[in-house]
C-alpha cells in the first residue's frame, strides 16, 4: 500500500456537504466562485501533492510555488510539506504532531481518494451549505500525474 501512494497527484475535485467543488482559495477553503479565490488560481487542478519515497510529502501549486492546507494555527492547518505514514489502513500526515491529520483513503492505480473531518472557517453564503465552525467530512479526489 505504501509504495502505491508514492508519486505526484493532481487534485481533481473535492466533495463537501454532498457538493462537488473544483475551486478553492490558497489555503483550500472551498469556493463556488473564482472571484473570491484569485481568478484562475482558484481552480484546484492547478495543485498537486507529492508523496516521496523518504516518507515526506509536499504540496505544490502549478506556476505559483507552495501552498498550505488551512491557516497556521487553525484546526485544519497542514504546512506545505511534512511527513506521511500509513498505519491501520489510514493515511497520516505529520504523525505525532499537533497538526497530525488522519485520512481514510483508497488507491486505485491512477486515483487517490482521501477523506477527513474539517472545520469550516467561513460559510458559503448565499449557498448555506455549512455555517462557520461546522465540522464536515471533506473528500479529496486526485489523479496520478507522475510516479517517483
Short mmCIF file of C-alpha atoms in Angstrom, two decimals:
data_model
loop_
_atom_site.label_atom_id
_atom_site.label_comp_id
_atom_site.label_asym_id
_atom_site.label_seq_id
_atom_site.Cartn_x
_atom_site.Cartn_y
_atom_site.Cartn_z
CA UNK A 1 0.00 0.00 0.00
CA UNK A 2 2.78 2.45 0.88
CA UNK A 3 4.56 2.02 -2.43
CA UNK A 4 1.36 2.62 -4.38
CA UNK A 5 0.91 6.15 -2.95
CA UNK A 6 4.41 7.31 -3.89
CA UNK A 7 4.27 9.81 -6.73
CA UNK A 8 2.67 13.12 -7.60
CA UNK A 9 -1.09 13.51 -7.56
CA UNK A 10 -3.22 16.30 -9.05
CA UNK A 11 -6.39 17.47 -7.34
CA UNK A 12 -9.41 16.60 -9.46
CA UNK A 13 -12.24 17.74 -7.18
CA UNK A 14 -13.38 17.88 -3.55
CA UNK A 15 -16.72 16.77 -2.14
CA UNK A 16 -18.10 18.54 0.94
CA UNK A 17 -21.71 18.78 2.15
CA UNK A 18 -22.67 16.44 -0.74
CA UNK A 19 -21.46 19.08 -3.20
CA UNK A 20 -18.62 18.82 -5.72
CA UNK A 21 -16.06 21.68 -5.70
CA UNK A 22 -13.40 22.47 -8.27
CA UNK A 23 -12.47 25.85 -6.74
CA UNK A 24 -10.67 26.82 -3.54
CA UNK A 25 -8.54 29.63 -2.16
CA UNK A 26 -4.83 29.45 -1.32
CA UNK A 27 -5.48 27.58 1.95
CA UNK A 28 -8.02 25.20 0.39
CA UNK A 29 -11.15 26.87 1.74
CA UNK A 30 -13.74 25.67 -0.75
CA UNK A 31 -15.42 28.16 -3.04
CA UNK A 32 -18.08 28.31 -5.71
CA UNK A 33 -16.57 31.37 -7.43
CA UNK A 34 -13.18 32.31 -8.86
CA UNK A 35 -13.73 35.95 -7.87
CA UNK A 36 -13.03 35.31 -4.20
CA UNK A 37 -10.10 32.97 -4.84
CA UNK A 38 -7.86 34.92 -7.18
CA UNK A 39 -9.06 34.07 -10.67
CA UNK A 40 -7.53 31.01 -12.32
CA UNK A 41 -5.53 30.21 -9.19
CA UNK A 42 -8.83 29.12 -7.63
CA UNK A 43 -9.07 26.02 -9.83
CA UNK A 44 -7.82 23.12 -7.73
CA UNK A 45 -6.50 21.18 -10.73
CA UNK A 46 -3.56 23.63 -10.56
CA UNK A 47 -2.48 22.00 -7.27
CA UNK A 48 -0.50 18.86 -6.63
CA UNK A 49 0.63 16.74 -3.71
CA UNK A 50 3.81 14.70 -3.98
CA UNK A 51 4.30 11.65 -1.72
CA UNK A 52 8.02 10.90 -1.72
CA UNK A 53 9.75 7.56 -1.00
CA UNK A 54 11.52 9.03 2.06
CA UNK A 55 8.19 9.45 3.88
CA UNK A 56 7.73 13.14 3.21
CA UNK A 57 5.04 14.98 1.24
CA UNK A 58 4.98 18.37 -0.45
CA UNK A 59 2.00 20.47 -1.53
CA UNK A 60 2.56 22.38 -4.78
CA UNK A 61 0.88 24.93 -7.00
CA UNK A 62 1.45 24.88 -10.73
CA UNK A 63 3.25 28.13 -11.69
CA UNK A 64 2.87 29.62 -8.21
CA UNK A 65 5.05 27.83 -5.68
CA UNK A 66 3.86 26.20 -2.46
CA UNK A 67 0.52 26.42 -0.70
CA UNK A 68 -0.73 25.03 2.60
CA UNK A 69 -3.91 23.44 3.87
CA UNK A 70 -5.70 25.77 6.27
CA UNK A 71 -4.25 28.80 8.01
CA UNK A 72 -1.45 28.35 10.53
CA UNK A 73 -2.88 27.81 13.99
CA UNK A 74 -6.38 26.81 12.87
CA UNK A 75 -7.62 23.24 13.39
CA UNK A 76 -7.23 22.34 9.68
CA UNK A 77 -3.70 23.60 9.22
CA UNK A 78 -1.08 21.49 7.49
CA UNK A 79 2.18 23.03 6.30
CA UNK A 80 3.26 22.91 2.67
CA UNK A 81 5.47 19.91 3.45
CA UNK A 82 5.72 17.28 6.15
CA UNK A 83 5.81 13.57 6.90
CA UNK A 84 3.35 10.84 5.97
CA UNK A 85 2.81 7.26 7.05
CA UNK A 86 0.21 4.53 6.67
CA UNK A 87 -0.97 2.77 9.81
CA UNK A 88 -4.01 0.55 10.41
CA UNK A 89 -5.34 1.34 6.95
CA UNK A 90 -5.20 5.12 7.49
CA UNK A 91 -3.01 7.73 5.78
CA UNK A 92 -1.49 10.04 8.38
CA UNK A 93 0.07 13.41 7.64
CA UNK A 94 2.58 14.62 10.25
CA UNK A 95 2.08 11.77 12.74
CA UNK A 96 2.57 12.66 16.39
CA UNK A 97 2.48 16.44 15.90
CA UNK A 98 -0.19 18.94 16.92
CA UNK A 99 -1.23 19.22 13.26
CA UNK A 100 -1.48 15.47 12.65
CA UNK A 101 -4.25 14.71 10.13
CA UNK A 102 -5.69 11.23 9.68
CA UNK A 103 -7.35 10.28 6.40
CA UNK A 104 -9.48 7.37 5.31
CA UNK A 105 -8.15 6.65 1.84
CA UNK A 106 -8.29 4.40 -1.18
CA UNK A 107 -5.85 3.99 -4.03
CA UNK A 108 -6.60 2.65 -7.45
CA UNK A 109 -3.79 2.64 -9.99
CA UNK A 110 -4.29 6.27 -11.00
CA UNK A 111 -6.86 7.56 -8.50
CA UNK A 112 -6.35 8.56 -4.85
CA UNK A 113 -9.31 9.44 -2.60
CA UNK A 114 -8.76 10.88 0.90
CA UNK A 115 -11.46 11.78 3.45
CA UNK A 116 -11.13 13.64 6.74
CA UNK A 117 -13.04 15.92 9.07
CA UNK A 118 -12.62 19.63 8.50
CA UNK A 119 -13.79 22.65 10.47
CA UNK A 120 -15.14 25.34 8.18
CA UNK A 121 -13.85 28.84 8.82
CA UNK A 122 -16.47 30.54 6.68
CA UNK A 123 -19.89 29.82 5.29
CA UNK A 124 -20.58 29.67 1.58
CA UNK A 125 -23.33 32.29 1.53
CA UNK A 126 -25.60 32.51 -0.36
CA UNK A 127 -25.42 28.71 -0.72
CA UNK A 128 -25.65 27.95 3.04
CA UNK A 129 -24.05 24.53 2.75
CA UNK A 130 -22.49 24.93 6.20
CA UNK A 131 -22.01 27.55 8.89
CA UNK A 132 -18.74 28.95 10.17
CA UNK A 133 -17.31 26.45 12.64
CA UNK A 134 -19.21 23.42 11.35
CA UNK A 135 -17.33 20.13 11.20
CA UNK A 136 -17.87 18.40 7.88
CA UNK A 137 -16.38 15.44 6.04
CA UNK A 138 -14.30 16.54 3.10
CA UNK A 139 -13.33 14.03 0.40
CA UNK A 140 -10.43 14.94 -1.86
CA UNK A 141 -10.07 13.14 -5.19
CA UNK A 142 -6.71 13.08 -7.00
CA UNK A 143 -5.41 11.77 -10.32
CA UNK A 144 -1.85 10.43 -10.57
CA UNK A 145 0.35 12.59 -12.79
CA UNK A 146 3.79 11.13 -12.04
CA UNK A 147 5.43 8.22 -10.28
CA UNK A 148 8.62 8.74 -8.31
#
